[in-house]
XYZ file of C-alpha atoms in Angstrom:
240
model
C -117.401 15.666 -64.896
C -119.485 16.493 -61.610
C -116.624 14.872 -59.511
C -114.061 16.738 -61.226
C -115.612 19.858 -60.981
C -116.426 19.345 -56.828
C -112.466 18.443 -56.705
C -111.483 21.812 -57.868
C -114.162 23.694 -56.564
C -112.697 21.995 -53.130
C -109.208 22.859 -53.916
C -109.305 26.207 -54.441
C -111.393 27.104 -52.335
C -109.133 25.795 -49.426
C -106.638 28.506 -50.289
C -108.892 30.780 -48.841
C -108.926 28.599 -45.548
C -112.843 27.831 -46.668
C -114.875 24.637 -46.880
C -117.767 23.717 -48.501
C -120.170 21.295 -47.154
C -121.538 18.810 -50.000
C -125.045 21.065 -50.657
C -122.772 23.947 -51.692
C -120.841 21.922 -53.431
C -123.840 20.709 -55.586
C -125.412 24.618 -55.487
C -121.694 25.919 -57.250
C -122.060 22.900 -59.981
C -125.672 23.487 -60.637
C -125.091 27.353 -61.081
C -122.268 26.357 -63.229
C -124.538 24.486 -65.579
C -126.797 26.698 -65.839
C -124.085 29.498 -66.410
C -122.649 27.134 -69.440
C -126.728 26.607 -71.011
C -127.495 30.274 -70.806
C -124.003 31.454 -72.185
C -125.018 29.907 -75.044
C -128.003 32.448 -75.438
C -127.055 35.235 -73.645
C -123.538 36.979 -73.061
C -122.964 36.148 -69.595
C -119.428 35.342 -69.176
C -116.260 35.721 -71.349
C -114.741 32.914 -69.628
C -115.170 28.742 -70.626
C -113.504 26.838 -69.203
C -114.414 24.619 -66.032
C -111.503 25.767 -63.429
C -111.468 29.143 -65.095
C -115.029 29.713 -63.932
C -114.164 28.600 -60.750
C -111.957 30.676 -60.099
C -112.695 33.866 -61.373
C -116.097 33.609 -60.873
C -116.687 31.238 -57.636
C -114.017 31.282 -55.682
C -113.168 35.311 -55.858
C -116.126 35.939 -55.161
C -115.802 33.954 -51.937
C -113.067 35.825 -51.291
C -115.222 38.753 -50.641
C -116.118 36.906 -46.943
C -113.123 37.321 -45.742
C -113.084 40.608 -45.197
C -116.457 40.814 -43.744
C -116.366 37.598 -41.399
C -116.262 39.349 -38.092
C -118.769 42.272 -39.011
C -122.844 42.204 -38.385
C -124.068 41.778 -41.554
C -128.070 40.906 -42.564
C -128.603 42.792 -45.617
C -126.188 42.808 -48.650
C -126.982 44.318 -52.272
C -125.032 43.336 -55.218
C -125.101 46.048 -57.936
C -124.542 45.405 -61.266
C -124.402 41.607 -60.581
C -124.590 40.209 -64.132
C -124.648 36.611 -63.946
C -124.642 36.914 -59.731
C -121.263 37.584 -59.200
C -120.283 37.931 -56.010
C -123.597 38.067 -54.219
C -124.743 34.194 -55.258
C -121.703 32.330 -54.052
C -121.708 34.597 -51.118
C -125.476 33.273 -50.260
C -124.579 29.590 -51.098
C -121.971 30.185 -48.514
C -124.186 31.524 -45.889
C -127.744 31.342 -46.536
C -128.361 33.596 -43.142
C -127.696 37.024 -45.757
C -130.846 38.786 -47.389
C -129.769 39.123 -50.609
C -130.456 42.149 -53.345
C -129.283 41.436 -56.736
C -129.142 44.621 -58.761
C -129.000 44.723 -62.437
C -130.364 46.923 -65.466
C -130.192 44.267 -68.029
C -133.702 42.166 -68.657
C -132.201 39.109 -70.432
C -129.568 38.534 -66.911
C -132.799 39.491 -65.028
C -134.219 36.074 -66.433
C -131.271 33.973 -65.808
C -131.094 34.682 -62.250
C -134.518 34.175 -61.558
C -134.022 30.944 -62.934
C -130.858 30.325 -61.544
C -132.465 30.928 -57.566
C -135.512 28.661 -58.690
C -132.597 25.865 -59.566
C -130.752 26.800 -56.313
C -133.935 27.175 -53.792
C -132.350 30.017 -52.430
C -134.507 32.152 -50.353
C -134.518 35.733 -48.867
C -133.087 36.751 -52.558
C -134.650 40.133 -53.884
C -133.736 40.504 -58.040
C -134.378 44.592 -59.011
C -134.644 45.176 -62.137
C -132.878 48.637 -62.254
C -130.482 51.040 -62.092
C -128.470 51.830 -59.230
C -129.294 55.674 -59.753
C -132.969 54.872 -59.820
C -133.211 52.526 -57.226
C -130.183 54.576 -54.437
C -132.607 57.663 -54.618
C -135.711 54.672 -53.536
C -136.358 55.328 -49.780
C -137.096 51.270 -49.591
C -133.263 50.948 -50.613
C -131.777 53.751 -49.844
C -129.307 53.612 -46.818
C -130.940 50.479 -46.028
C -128.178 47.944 -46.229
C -125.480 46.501 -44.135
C -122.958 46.029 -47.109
C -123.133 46.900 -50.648
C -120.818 44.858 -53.386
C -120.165 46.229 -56.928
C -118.103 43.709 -58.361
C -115.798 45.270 -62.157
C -118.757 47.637 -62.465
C -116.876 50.968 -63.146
C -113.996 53.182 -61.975
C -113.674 53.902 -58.459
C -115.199 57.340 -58.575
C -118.175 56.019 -60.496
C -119.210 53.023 -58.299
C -119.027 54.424 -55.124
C -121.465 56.956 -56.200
C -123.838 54.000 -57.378
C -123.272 52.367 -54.403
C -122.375 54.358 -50.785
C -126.059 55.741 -50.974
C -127.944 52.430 -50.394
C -125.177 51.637 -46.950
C -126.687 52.608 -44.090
C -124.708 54.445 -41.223
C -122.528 51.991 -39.552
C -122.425 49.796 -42.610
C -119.780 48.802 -45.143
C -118.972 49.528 -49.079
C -116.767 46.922 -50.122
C -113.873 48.144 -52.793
C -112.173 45.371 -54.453
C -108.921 46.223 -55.545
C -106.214 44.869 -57.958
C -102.540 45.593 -57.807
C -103.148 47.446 -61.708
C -106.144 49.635 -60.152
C -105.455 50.571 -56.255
C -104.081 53.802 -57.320
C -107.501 54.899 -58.951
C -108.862 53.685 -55.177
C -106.152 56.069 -53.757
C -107.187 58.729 -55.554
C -110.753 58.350 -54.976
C -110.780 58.522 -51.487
C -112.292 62.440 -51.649
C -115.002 61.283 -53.135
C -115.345 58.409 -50.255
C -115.666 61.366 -48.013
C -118.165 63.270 -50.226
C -120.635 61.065 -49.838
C -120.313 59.224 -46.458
C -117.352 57.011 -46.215
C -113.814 56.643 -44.240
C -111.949 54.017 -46.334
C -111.219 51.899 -42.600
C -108.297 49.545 -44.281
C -106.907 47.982 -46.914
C -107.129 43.586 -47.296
C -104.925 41.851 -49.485
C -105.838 38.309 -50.277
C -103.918 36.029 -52.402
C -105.439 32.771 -54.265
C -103.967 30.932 -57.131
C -101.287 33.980 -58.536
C -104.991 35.893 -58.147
C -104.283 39.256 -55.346
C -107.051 41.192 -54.444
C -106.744 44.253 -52.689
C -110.296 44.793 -50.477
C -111.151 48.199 -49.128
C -113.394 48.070 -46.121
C -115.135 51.248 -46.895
C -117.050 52.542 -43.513
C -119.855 54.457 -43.715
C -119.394 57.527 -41.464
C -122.508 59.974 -42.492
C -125.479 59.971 -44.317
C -125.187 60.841 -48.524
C -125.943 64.000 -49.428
C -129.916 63.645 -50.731
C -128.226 64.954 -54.504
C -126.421 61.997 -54.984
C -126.847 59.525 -57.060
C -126.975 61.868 -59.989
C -129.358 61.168 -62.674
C -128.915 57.718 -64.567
C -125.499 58.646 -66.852
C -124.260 61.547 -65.058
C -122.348 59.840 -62.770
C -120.431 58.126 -65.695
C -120.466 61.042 -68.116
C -119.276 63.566 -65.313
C -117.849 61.324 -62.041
C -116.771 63.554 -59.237
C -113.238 63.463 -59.857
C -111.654 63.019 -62.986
């Protein structure tokens, strides 16, 4: 089963012109055990089956280096992160990152800070929070080199969760789909609102998978009012 899984994991990640050495290799199948034992507590993941999890968990989440390869990046934050998608694979990948995993729910609190014990990953921060809380925190705020919010909300929600804790010069990473880059397109006054220039669109494609990336620049500091109070920005985003 281990051998089988490594095989895949291999495979597909190749069609992103990535390798793994054989520690990540053994990192991706021991977070995918653990993924498969806690499921069976906890609602972590819809999806069950072993190259299914690979690939819409592991490898696109990989696929969020791409993008970023030739930028200076130290600090990342992953908001909403669930189970650790993308930030995880992204620091199996390249351990050099300080990691920030953001999320609001207690029980996924627990599985990743099991999961990093399992992994010995270090430099990995787990909040337990929400983003609305935690972007109006000066230790946070602004303070990050890239910010990931990976099927978190609509457009004109997230980037309000997440363009306050980029700091000047940094990046908010939009991931696209084919189905959704209009609601991108038609977010990009709120971009401006608080801080951003959308810099240009990435398409990526991986196993019939496309994924649109929007390298989202950050221009000029957030306006101190934003993020709204925890709900508002759901209940009444910027633009409808």
């Amino acid at each position: 089963m281990e051998e089988n899984f490594k095989r895949i994991l291999r495979e597909k990640v190749s069609e992103l012109n990535l390798s793994l050495d054989p520690l990540q290799e053994e990192k991706f199948y021991l977070y995918y055990m653990a993924l498969k034992e806690w499921n069976r507590k906890i609602n972590l993941t819809s999806l069950e089956g072993e190259e299914e999890i690979i690939l819409k968990h592991f490898v696109d989440s990989l696929s969020c280096i791409i993008p970023i390869r030739n930028e200076n990046i130290e600090r990342i934050i992953d908001i909403g992160t669930g189970a650790g998608f993308p930030g995880i694979p992204i620091k199996i990948y390249d351990e050099k990152y300080k990691l920030t995993l953001l999320e609001s729910q207690k029980k996924k609190i627990l599985f990743l800070e099991e999961l990093i014990k399992i992994l010995e990953l270090s430099d990995v921060e787990i909040v337990w929070d929400r983003a609305e809380n935690l972007g109006k925190d000066p230790r946070y705020r602004e303070q990050f080199d890239l910010a990931l919010a990976r099927g978190v909300a609509k457009p004109n929600i997230v980037l309000e969760y997440a363009l306050p804790f980029v700091k000047t010069g940094g990046i908010f990473l939009g991931q696209a789909t084919p189905n959704n880059l209009s609601e991108w397109e038609n977010a990009q006054k709120v971009v401006g609102i608080l801080g951003g220039k959308t810099e240009e669109k990435i398409e990526i494609n991986f196993d019939n998978i496309t994924r649109i990336f929007l390298k989202i620049r950050k221009i000029n500091n957030t306006p101190e009012k934003y993020p709204r109070r925890p709900g508002i920005p759901e209940k009444r985003p910027l633009l409808p």
